[in-house]
């Protein structure tokens, strides 16, 4: 289930992850108290959609490309608004640039908020550090994000968000993510966690959700955006996020806004949005 991100930047799977991430940050900004953000697999921060990797696949055309210049209705645009804000602010620096998760959060963060970004690969960590070098709110660490989870939680702010977004270069990453999340949740049970995954296999996706639903953790929300019906285990059909302790109106907002977004990103039969509780809310 290899998912090397530079080749897929801005695709329909990114759209779900980044739209929901930006919306959660907007909710965090609704309170005066500062928040902390931990990104376990941060990547390089900014991607050039005209670059070699993204240009080779052209996947962004069926993701961010389809939503550019399109208005989808009030509920969908309310969901898309914080994400669109980050795209617009970055466009002034380059027409073909696309923000990854750390850059989206950085652009929405306030002066009192704090970001800690983990990246294991030396070259990517150096690139990320260069992007973030002038922002004192941000700390980039060359470290395996799996190792950072328990050691860095809870943040000193006592509120905030953890994004767990591994590259899925190894088998068993879904199992590892579930186990890592459950351990981290014990350390910080009140934090917001977002667990992102690609969806290819129906069976593998269902098994992951059963594990979390049966874990005893409360306030879990499953959100999925499928561009097509899952079938071929080698083909990306969609992506999903499981959120722990989601902002209290998030499910309602996504249920109203995501269906039109899924329709706009459809690549075949079975395209749809899923917003469902996995445990008592």
PDB file of C-alpha atoms in Angstrom:
ATOM      1  CA  UNK A   1       0.000   0.000   0.000  1.00  0.00           C
ATOM      2  CA  UNK A   2       2.853   2.351  -0.872  1.00  0.00           C
ATOM      3  CA  UNK A   3       1.781   6.008  -0.686  1.00  0.00           C
ATOM      4  CA  UNK A   4       4.752   8.251  -1.526  1.00  0.00           C
ATOM      5  CA  UNK A   5       3.222  11.620  -0.967  1.00  0.00           C
ATOM      6  CA  UNK A   6       5.064  13.817  -3.436  1.00  0.00           C
ATOM      7  CA  UNK A   7       3.505  11.824  -6.281  1.00  0.00           C
ATOM      8  CA  UNK A   8      -0.007  12.273  -4.867  1.00  0.00           C
ATOM      9  CA  UNK A   9       0.021  15.848  -3.564  1.00  0.00           C
ATOM     10  CA  UNK A  10      -3.280  17.604  -4.098  1.00  0.00           C
ATOM     11  CA  UNK A  11      -5.182  14.492  -5.147  1.00  0.00           C
ATOM     12  CA  UNK A  12      -8.679  13.616  -3.921  1.00  0.00           C
ATOM     13  CA  UNK A  13      -7.259  11.826  -0.871  1.00  0.00           C
ATOM     14  CA  UNK A  14      -5.360  14.971   0.082  1.00  0.00           C
ATOM     15  CA  UNK A  15      -8.508  17.024  -0.341  1.00  0.00           C
ATOM     16  CA  UNK A  16     -10.333  15.116   2.402  1.00  0.00           C
ATOM     17  CA  UNK A  17      -7.375  15.145   4.782  1.00  0.00           C
ATOM     18  CA  UNK A  18      -6.577  18.805   4.347  1.00  0.00           C
ATOM     19  CA  UNK A  19     -10.144  20.078   4.251  1.00  0.00           C
ATOM     20  CA  UNK A  20     -10.988  18.345   7.532  1.00  0.00           C
ATOM     21  CA  UNK A  21      -7.659  19.332   9.101  1.00  0.00           C
ATOM     22  CA  UNK A  22      -8.197  23.010   8.264  1.00  0.00           C
ATOM     23  CA  UNK A  23     -11.753  22.876   9.589  1.00  0.00           C
ATOM     24  CA  UNK A  24     -10.597  21.369  12.901  1.00  0.00           C
ATOM     25  CA  UNK A  25      -7.972  24.104  13.269  1.00  0.00           C
ATOM     26  CA  UNK A  26     -10.632  26.725  12.617  1.00  0.00           C
ATOM     27  CA  UNK A  27     -12.649  25.216  15.482  1.00  0.00           C
ATOM     28  CA  UNK A  28      -9.592  25.291  17.761  1.00  0.00           C
ATOM     29  CA  UNK A  29      -9.214  28.983  16.960  1.00  0.00           C
ATOM     30  CA  UNK A  30     -12.730  29.555  18.259  1.00  0.00           C
ATOM     31  CA  UNK A  31     -11.397  29.608  21.821  1.00  0.00           C
ATOM     32  CA  UNK A  32      -8.890  32.090  23.174  1.00  0.00           C
ATOM     33  CA  UNK A  33      -6.586  29.511  24.760  1.00  0.00           C
ATOM     34  CA  UNK A  34      -3.527  28.464  22.713  1.00  0.00           C
ATOM     35  CA  UNK A  35      -3.257  24.994  21.222  1.00  0.00           C
ATOM     36  CA  UNK A  36      -0.484  22.633  20.236  1.00  0.00           C
ATOM     37  CA  UNK A  37      -0.174  20.603  17.036  1.00  0.00           C
ATOM     38  CA  UNK A  38       1.836  17.426  16.500  1.00  0.00           C
ATOM     39  CA  UNK A  39       2.339  16.020  13.000  1.00  0.00           C
ATOM     40  CA  UNK A  40       3.897  12.545  13.149  1.00  0.00           C
ATOM     41  CA  UNK A  41       4.814  12.256   9.457  1.00  0.00           C
ATOM     42  CA  UNK A  42       5.025  15.830   8.243  1.00  0.00           C
ATOM     43  CA  UNK A  43       6.653  15.527   4.810  1.00  0.00           C
ATOM     44  CA  UNK A  44       8.226  18.571   3.177  1.00  0.00           C
ATOM     45  CA  UNK A  45       5.465  21.087   3.893  1.00  0.00           C
ATOM     46  CA  UNK A  46       4.931  22.550   0.412  1.00  0.00           C
ATOM     47  CA  UNK A  47       4.641  20.690  -2.894  1.00  0.00           C
ATOM     48  CA  UNK A  48       5.023  21.987  -6.425  1.00  0.00           C
ATOM     49  CA  UNK A  49       2.261  20.537  -8.570  1.00  0.00           C
ATOM     50  CA  UNK A  50       4.356  21.334 -11.624  1.00  0.00           C
ATOM     51  CA  UNK A  51       7.328  19.456 -10.166  1.00  0.00           C
ATOM     52  CA  UNK A  52       8.669  16.101 -11.328  1.00  0.00           C
ATOM     53  CA  UNK A  53       6.776  13.807  -8.941  1.00  0.00           C
ATOM     54  CA  UNK A  54       3.349  15.484  -8.997  1.00  0.00           C
ATOM     55  CA  UNK A  55       3.720  16.270 -12.690  1.00  0.00           C
ATOM     56  CA  UNK A  56       4.482  12.652 -13.502  1.00  0.00           C
ATOM     57  CA  UNK A  57       1.192  11.381 -12.073  1.00  0.00           C
ATOM     58  CA  UNK A  58      -1.016  14.442 -12.538  1.00  0.00           C
ATOM     59  CA  UNK A  59      -3.262  13.209  -9.709  1.00  0.00           C
ATOM     60  CA  UNK A  60      -3.888  16.742  -8.466  1.00  0.00           C
ATOM     61  CA  UNK A  61      -6.047  17.368 -11.531  1.00  0.00           C
ATOM     62  CA  UNK A  62      -8.687  15.015 -10.099  1.00  0.00           C
ATOM     63  CA  UNK A  63      -8.376  16.586  -6.656  1.00  0.00           C
ATOM     64  CA  UNK A  64      -7.641  20.242  -5.998  1.00  0.00           C
ATOM     65  CA  UNK A  65      -7.796  20.856  -9.747  1.00  0.00           C
ATOM     66  CA  UNK A  66     -11.472  19.907  -9.904  1.00  0.00           C
ATOM     67  CA  UNK A  67     -12.408  22.236  -7.064  1.00  0.00           C
ATOM     68  CA  UNK A  68     -10.525  25.261  -8.341  1.00  0.00           C
ATOM     69  CA  UNK A  69     -12.915  27.955  -9.507  1.00  0.00           C
ATOM     70  CA  UNK A  70     -15.970  25.841  -8.681  1.00  0.00           C
ATOM     71  CA  UNK A  71     -18.681  26.753  -6.169  1.00  0.00           C
ATOM     72  CA  UNK A  72     -20.455  23.763  -4.624  1.00  0.00           C
ATOM     73  CA  UNK A  73     -23.182  25.329  -2.513  1.00  0.00           C
ATOM     74  CA  UNK A  74     -23.368  26.925   0.904  1.00  0.00           C
ATOM     75  CA  UNK A  75     -22.827  23.848   3.118  1.00  0.00           C
ATOM     76  CA  UNK A  76     -19.921  22.545   1.029  1.00  0.00           C
ATOM     77  CA  UNK A  77     -18.266  25.941   0.757  1.00  0.00           C
ATOM     78  CA  UNK A  78     -18.475  26.363   4.542  1.00  0.00           C
ATOM     79  CA  UNK A  79     -16.547  23.096   4.888  1.00  0.00           C
ATOM     80  CA  UNK A  80     -14.028  24.075   2.213  1.00  0.00           C
ATOM     81  CA  UNK A  81     -13.510  27.677   3.388  1.00  0.00           C
ATOM     82  CA  UNK A  82     -10.505  27.302   5.753  1.00  0.00           C
ATOM     83  CA  UNK A  83      -8.708  25.048   3.241  1.00  0.00           C
ATOM     84  CA  UNK A  84      -9.419  27.428   0.390  1.00  0.00           C
ATOM     85  CA  UNK A  85      -8.025  30.237   2.552  1.00  0.00           C
ATOM     86  CA  UNK A  86      -4.654  28.488   2.844  1.00  0.00           C
ATOM     87  CA  UNK A  87      -4.550  27.774  -0.899  1.00  0.00           C
ATOM     88  CA  UNK A  88      -5.217  31.416  -1.694  1.00  0.00           C
ATOM     89  CA  UNK A  89      -2.551  32.659   0.707  1.00  0.00           C
ATOM     90  CA  UNK A  90       0.077  30.326  -0.769  1.00  0.00           C
ATOM     91  CA  UNK A  91      -0.832  31.096  -4.375  1.00  0.00           C
ATOM     92  CA  UNK A  92       0.732  34.538  -4.015  1.00  0.00           C
ATOM     93  CA  UNK A  93       4.071  32.752  -3.569  1.00  0.00           C
ATOM     94  CA  UNK A  94       3.649  30.467  -6.568  1.00  0.00           C
ATOM     95  CA  UNK A  95       0.740  29.508  -8.798  1.00  0.00           C
ATOM     96  CA  UNK A  96       1.536  25.766  -8.722  1.00  0.00           C
ATOM     97  CA  UNK A  97       2.347  25.405  -5.015  1.00  0.00           C
ATOM     98  CA  UNK A  98       0.187  23.195  -2.808  1.00  0.00           C
ATOM     99  CA  UNK A  99       0.392  23.136   1.027  1.00  0.00           C
ATOM    100  CA  UNK A 100       0.869  19.905   2.932  1.00  0.00           C
ATOM    101  CA  UNK A 101      -0.609  19.432   6.393  1.00  0.00           C
ATOM    102  CA  UNK A 102       2.086  21.331   8.348  1.00  0.00           C
ATOM    103  CA  UNK A 103       1.846  24.346   6.069  1.00  0.00           C
ATOM    104  CA  UNK A 104      -1.949  24.387   6.251  1.00  0.00           C
ATOM    105  CA  UNK A 105      -1.851  24.347  10.040  1.00  0.00           C
ATOM    106  CA  UNK A 106       0.933  26.952  10.159  1.00  0.00           C
ATOM    107  CA  UNK A 107      -1.047  29.358   7.981  1.00  0.00           C
ATOM    108  CA  UNK A 108      -4.158  29.014  10.147  1.00  0.00           C
ATOM    109  CA  UNK A 109      -2.347  29.094  13.505  1.00  0.00           C
ATOM    110  CA  UNK A 110      -2.348  32.201  15.685  1.00  0.00           C
ATOM    111  CA  UNK A 111       0.684  33.832  17.245  1.00  0.00           C
ATOM    112  CA  UNK A 112       0.245  31.966  20.545  1.00  0.00           C
ATOM    113  CA  UNK A 113      -0.157  28.486  19.034  1.00  0.00           C
ATOM    114  CA  UNK A 114       2.667  25.968  18.600  1.00  0.00           C
ATOM    115  CA  UNK A 115       3.558  23.288  16.044  1.00  0.00           C
ATOM    116  CA  UNK A 116       5.873  20.288  16.391  1.00  0.00           C
ATOM    117  CA  UNK A 117       6.621  18.525  13.134  1.00  0.00           C
ATOM    118  CA  UNK A 118       8.241  15.096  12.853  1.00  0.00           C
ATOM    119  CA  UNK A 119       9.946  13.815   9.724  1.00  0.00           C
ATOM    120  CA  UNK A 120      12.183  10.755   9.694  1.00  0.00           C
ATOM    121  CA  UNK A 121      13.850  11.099   6.284  1.00  0.00           C
ATOM    122  CA  UNK A 122      16.862  13.458   6.449  1.00  0.00           C
ATOM    123  CA  UNK A 123      16.341  15.125   3.066  1.00  0.00           C
ATOM    124  CA  UNK A 124      12.642  15.734   3.680  1.00  0.00           C
ATOM    125  CA  UNK A 125      13.310  16.947   7.224  1.00  0.00           C
ATOM    126  CA  UNK A 126      15.842  19.442   5.875  1.00  0.00           C
ATOM    127  CA  UNK A 127      13.389  20.659   3.239  1.00  0.00           C
ATOM    128  CA  UNK A 128      10.670  21.055   5.857  1.00  0.00           C
ATOM    129  CA  UNK A 129      13.021  22.928   8.190  1.00  0.00           C
ATOM    130  CA  UNK A 130      13.882  25.313   5.355  1.00  0.00           C
ATOM    131  CA  UNK A 131      10.198  26.038   4.733  1.00  0.00           C
ATOM    132  CA  UNK A 132       9.550  26.660   8.429  1.00  0.00           C
ATOM    133  CA  UNK A 133      12.852  28.306   9.393  1.00  0.00           C
ATOM    134  CA  UNK A 134      11.500  31.824   9.999  1.00  0.00           C
ATOM    135  CA  UNK A 135       8.508  30.805  12.105  1.00  0.00           C
ATOM    136  CA  UNK A 136       9.303  30.684  15.819  1.00  0.00           C
ATOM    137  CA  UNK A 137       6.045  28.859  16.541  1.00  0.00           C
ATOM    138  CA  UNK A 138       7.291  25.802  14.656  1.00  0.00           C
ATOM    139  CA  UNK A 139       9.809  23.156  15.660  1.00  0.00           C
ATOM    140  CA  UNK A 140      10.937  20.595  13.085  1.00  0.00           C
ATOM    141  CA  UNK A 141      12.564  17.420  14.404  1.00  0.00           C
ATOM    142  CA  UNK A 142      14.214  14.694  12.367  1.00  0.00           C
ATOM    143  CA  UNK A 143      12.663  11.754  14.180  1.00  0.00           C
ATOM    144  CA  UNK A 144      10.417   8.767  13.619  1.00  0.00           C
ATOM    145  CA  UNK A 145       6.954  10.108  14.397  1.00  0.00           C
ATOM    146  CA  UNK A 146       5.874   6.813  15.920  1.00  0.00           C
ATOM    147  CA  UNK A 147       8.514   7.290  18.611  1.00  0.00           C
ATOM    148  CA  UNK A 148       7.481  10.886  19.254  1.00  0.00           C
ATOM    149  CA  UNK A 149       3.830  10.211  20.020  1.00  0.00           C
ATOM    150  CA  UNK A 150       3.939   9.165  23.646  1.00  0.00           C
ATOM    151  CA  UNK A 151       7.023  11.174  24.509  1.00  0.00           C
ATOM    152  CA  UNK A 152       5.564  14.473  23.348  1.00  0.00           C
ATOM    153  CA  UNK A 153       2.071  14.153  24.743  1.00  0.00           C
ATOM    154  CA  UNK A 154       0.220  15.848  26.260  1.00  0.00           C
ATOM    155  CA  UNK A 155       1.362  19.225  24.910  1.00  0.00           C
ATOM    156  CA  UNK A 156       1.965  21.973  27.429  1.00  0.00           C
ATOM    157  CA  UNK A 157      -1.095  23.813  26.053  1.00  0.00           C
ATOM    158  CA  UNK A 158      -3.300  20.872  27.156  1.00  0.00           C
ATOM    159  CA  UNK A 159      -5.458  21.331  24.045  1.00  0.00           C
ATOM    160  CA  UNK A 160      -4.809  20.781  20.383  1.00  0.00           C
ATOM    161  CA  UNK A 161      -4.492  18.251  17.604  1.00  0.00           C
ATOM    162  CA  UNK A 162      -2.370  15.264  16.606  1.00  0.00           C
ATOM    163  CA  UNK A 163      -2.272  14.182  12.954  1.00  0.00           C
ATOM    164  CA  UNK A 164      -1.138  10.601  12.393  1.00  0.00           C
ATOM    165  CA  UNK A 165      -0.495  10.286   8.692  1.00  0.00           C
ATOM    166  CA  UNK A 166       2.125   7.611   7.858  1.00  0.00           C
ATOM    167  CA  UNK A 167       3.318   7.104   4.257  1.00  0.00           C
ATOM    168  CA  UNK A 168       2.023   3.516   4.101  1.00  0.00           C
ATOM    169  CA  UNK A 169       5.288   2.242   2.645  1.00  0.00           C
ATOM    170  CA  UNK A 170       5.237  -0.889   4.789  1.00  0.00           C
ATOM    171  CA  UNK A 171       2.708  -3.635   5.344  1.00  0.00           C
ATOM    172  CA  UNK A 172       0.773  -3.530   8.590  1.00  0.00           C
ATOM    173  CA  UNK A 173       0.682   0.271   8.859  1.00  0.00           C
ATOM    174  CA  UNK A 174      -3.045   0.341   9.661  1.00  0.00           C
ATOM    175  CA  UNK A 175      -2.526  -2.035  12.576  1.00  0.00           C
ATOM    176  CA  UNK A 176       0.458  -0.033  13.750  1.00  0.00           C
ATOM    177  CA  UNK A 177      -1.520   3.199  13.533  1.00  0.00           C
ATOM    178  CA  UNK A 178      -4.387   1.774  15.581  1.00  0.00           C
ATOM    179  CA  UNK A 179      -2.014   0.515  18.261  1.00  0.00           C
ATOM    180  CA  UNK A 180      -0.031   3.768  18.369  1.00  0.00           C
ATOM    181  CA  UNK A 181      -3.195   5.838  18.625  1.00  0.00           C
ATOM    182  CA  UNK A 182      -4.645   3.759  21.455  1.00  0.00           C
ATOM    183  CA  UNK A 183      -1.409   4.088  23.431  1.00  0.00           C
ATOM    184  CA  UNK A 184      -1.241   7.855  22.787  1.00  0.00           C
ATOM    185  CA  UNK A 185      -4.901   8.298  23.695  1.00  0.00           C
ATOM    186  CA  UNK A 186      -4.192   6.834  27.134  1.00  0.00           C
ATOM    187  CA  UNK A 187      -1.545   9.513  27.626  1.00  0.00           C
ATOM    188  CA  UNK A 188      -3.795  12.325  26.368  1.00  0.00           C
ATOM    189  CA  UNK A 189      -7.457  11.217  26.413  1.00  0.00           C
ATOM    190  CA  UNK A 190      -8.855  14.737  25.882  1.00  0.00           C
ATOM    191  CA  UNK A 191      -6.811  15.600  22.796  1.00  0.00           C
ATOM    192  CA  UNK A 192      -8.103  15.694  19.253  1.00  0.00           C
ATOM    193  CA  UNK A 193      -6.520  12.958  17.128  1.00  0.00           C
ATOM    194  CA  UNK A 194      -6.884  12.599  13.348  1.00  0.00           C
ATOM    195  CA  UNK A 195      -5.871   9.240  11.849  1.00  0.00           C
ATOM    196  CA  UNK A 196      -5.614   9.341   8.063  1.00  0.00           C
ATOM    197  CA  UNK A 197      -5.608   6.292   5.799  1.00  0.00           C
ATOM    198  CA  UNK A 198      -5.872   5.470   2.087  1.00  0.00           C
ATOM    199  CA  UNK A 199      -8.804   3.208   1.198  1.00  0.00           C
ATOM    200  CA  UNK A 200      -8.146   0.432  -1.314  1.00  0.00           C
ATOM    201  CA  UNK A 201      -9.403  -2.773   0.266  1.00  0.00           C
ATOM    202  CA  UNK A 202     -12.902  -2.922   1.754  1.00  0.00           C
ATOM    203  CA  UNK A 203     -11.900  -5.753   4.077  1.00  0.00           C
ATOM    204  CA  UNK A 204      -8.783  -4.015   5.393  1.00  0.00           C
ATOM    205  CA  UNK A 205     -10.675  -0.768   5.933  1.00  0.00           C
ATOM    206  CA  UNK A 206     -13.486  -2.553   7.785  1.00  0.00           C
ATOM    207  CA  UNK A 207     -11.024  -4.426  10.001  1.00  0.00           C
ATOM    208  CA  UNK A 208      -9.317  -1.181  10.995  1.00  0.00           C
ATOM    209  CA  UNK A 209     -12.633   0.424  11.898  1.00  0.00           C
ATOM    210  CA  UNK A 210     -13.724  -2.622  13.923  1.00  0.00           C
ATOM    211  CA  UNK A 211     -10.510  -2.447  15.931  1.00  0.00           C
ATOM    212  CA  UNK A 212     -11.119   1.163  16.878  1.00  0.00           C
ATOM    213  CA  UNK A 213     -14.851   0.735  17.442  1.00  0.00           C
ATOM    214  CA  UNK A 214     -14.179  -2.122  19.847  1.00  0.00           C
ATOM    215  CA  UNK A 215     -11.359  -0.341  21.680  1.00  0.00           C
ATOM    216  CA  UNK A 216     -13.556   1.302  24.305  1.00  0.00           C
ATOM    217  CA  UNK A 217     -12.422   4.781  23.279  1.00  0.00           C
ATOM    218  CA  UNK A 218     -15.351   7.188  23.233  1.00  0.00           C
ATOM    219  CA  UNK A 219     -16.051  10.059  20.829  1.00  0.00           C
ATOM    220  CA  UNK A 220     -14.699   8.527  17.632  1.00  0.00           C
ATOM    221  CA  UNK A 221     -15.906   9.788  14.259  1.00  0.00           C
ATOM    222  CA  UNK A 222     -15.208   8.079  10.921  1.00  0.00           C
ATOM    223  CA  UNK A 223     -15.109  10.289   7.825  1.00  0.00           C
ATOM    224  CA  UNK A 224     -14.513   8.936   4.330  1.00  0.00           C
ATOM    225  CA  UNK A 225     -14.465  10.361   0.832  1.00  0.00           C
ATOM    226  CA  UNK A 226     -14.619   7.747  -1.914  1.00  0.00           C
ATOM    227  CA  UNK A 227     -14.000   8.722  -5.532  1.00  0.00           C
ATOM    228  CA  UNK A 228     -15.069   5.237  -6.651  1.00  0.00           C
ATOM    229  CA  UNK A 229     -16.208   1.946  -5.168  1.00  0.00           C
ATOM    230  CA  UNK A 230     -13.258   0.085  -3.576  1.00  0.00           C
ATOM    231  CA  UNK A 231     -12.398  -3.051  -5.507  1.00  0.00           C
ATOM    232  CA  UNK A 232      -8.904  -3.406  -6.888  1.00  0.00           C
ATOM    233  CA  UNK A 233      -6.585  -3.514  -3.820  1.00  0.00           C
ATOM    234  CA  UNK A 234      -3.855  -1.864  -5.903  1.00  0.00           C
ATOM    235  CA  UNK A 235      -6.004   1.136  -6.809  1.00  0.00           C
ATOM    236  CA  UNK A 236      -6.731   4.043  -4.477  1.00  0.00           C
ATOM    237  CA  UNK A 237     -10.503   4.381  -4.185  1.00  0.00           C
ATOM    238  CA  UNK A 238     -10.655   7.021  -1.493  1.00  0.00           C
ATOM    239  CA  UNK A 239      -9.356   7.994   1.905  1.00  0.00           C
ATOM    240  CA  UNK A 240     -10.596   8.243   5.435  1.00  0.00           C
ATOM    241  CA  UNK A 241     -10.004   9.974   8.731  1.00  0.00           C
ATOM    242  CA  UNK A 242     -10.927   8.716  12.167  1.00  0.00           C
ATOM    243  CA  UNK A 243     -11.175  11.610  14.595  1.00  0.00           C
ATOM    244  CA  UNK A 244     -11.068  11.273  18.352  1.00  0.00           C
ATOM    245  CA  UNK A 245     -12.755  14.071  20.319  1.00  0.00           C
ATOM    246  CA  UNK A 246     -13.877  15.947  17.200  1.00  0.00           C
ATOM    247  CA  UNK A 247     -15.248  19.466  17.669  1.00  0.00           C
ATOM    248  CA  UNK A 248     -18.872  19.061  18.625  1.00  0.00           C
ATOM    249  CA  UNK A 249     -20.405  20.485  15.422  1.00  0.00           C
ATOM    250  CA  UNK A 250     -17.911  18.887  13.028  1.00  0.00           C
ATOM    251  CA  UNK A 251     -19.950  15.780  12.190  1.00  0.00           C
ATOM    252  CA  UNK A 252     -22.993  17.864  11.313  1.00  0.00           C
ATOM    253  CA  UNK A 253     -20.943  20.215   9.138  1.00  0.00           C
ATOM    254  CA  UNK A 254     -19.247  17.367   7.272  1.00  0.00           C
ATOM    255  CA  UNK A 255     -22.488  15.430   6.802  1.00  0.00           C
ATOM    256  CA  UNK A 256     -23.996  18.506   5.151  1.00  0.00           C
ATOM    257  CA  UNK A 257     -20.995  19.535   3.065  1.00  0.00           C
ATOM    258  CA  UNK A 258     -19.039  16.428   2.049  1.00  0.00           C
ATOM    259  CA  UNK A 259     -21.575  14.733  -0.277  1.00  0.00           C
ATOM    260  CA  UNK A 260     -21.348  17.494  -2.899  1.00  0.00           C
ATOM    261  CA  UNK A 261     -17.563  17.470  -2.605  1.00  0.00           C
ATOM    262  CA  UNK A 262     -17.515  13.692  -3.176  1.00  0.00           C
ATOM    263  CA  UNK A 263     -19.751  14.174  -6.206  1.00  0.00           C
ATOM    264  CA  UNK A 264     -17.409  16.802  -7.610  1.00  0.00           C
ATOM    265  CA  UNK A 265     -14.435  14.440  -7.163  1.00  0.00           C
ATOM    266  CA  UNK A 266     -16.218  11.325  -8.460  1.00  0.00           C
ATOM    267  CA  UNK A 267     -14.245   9.003 -10.739  1.00  0.00           C
ATOM    268  CA  UNK A 268     -16.898   6.325 -11.126  1.00  0.00           C
ATOM    269  CA  UNK A 269     -19.745   4.386  -9.521  1.00  0.00           C
ATOM    270  CA  UNK A 270     -19.707   4.280  -5.739  1.00  0.00           C
ATOM    271  CA  UNK A 271     -18.371   7.799  -5.189  1.00  0.00           C
ATOM    272  CA  UNK A 272     -19.739   9.015  -1.861  1.00  0.00           C
ATOM    273  CA  UNK A 273     -19.051  10.607   1.484  1.00  0.00           C
ATOM    274  CA  UNK A 274     -19.317   8.754   4.806  1.00  0.00           C
ATOM    275  CA  UNK A 275     -19.721  10.486   8.159  1.00  0.00           C
ATOM    276  CA  UNK A 276     -20.490   8.058  10.967  1.00  0.00           C
ATOM    277  CA  UNK A 277     -19.815   7.645  14.697  1.00  0.00           C
ATOM    278  CA  UNK A 278     -17.660   4.690  15.700  1.00  0.00           C
ATOM    279  CA  UNK A 279     -18.471   5.045  19.381  1.00  0.00           C
ATOM    280  CA  UNK A 280     -20.675   7.036  21.739  1.00  0.00           C
ATOM    281  CA  UNK A 281     -20.375  10.738  20.987  1.00  0.00           C
TER     282      UNK A 281
END
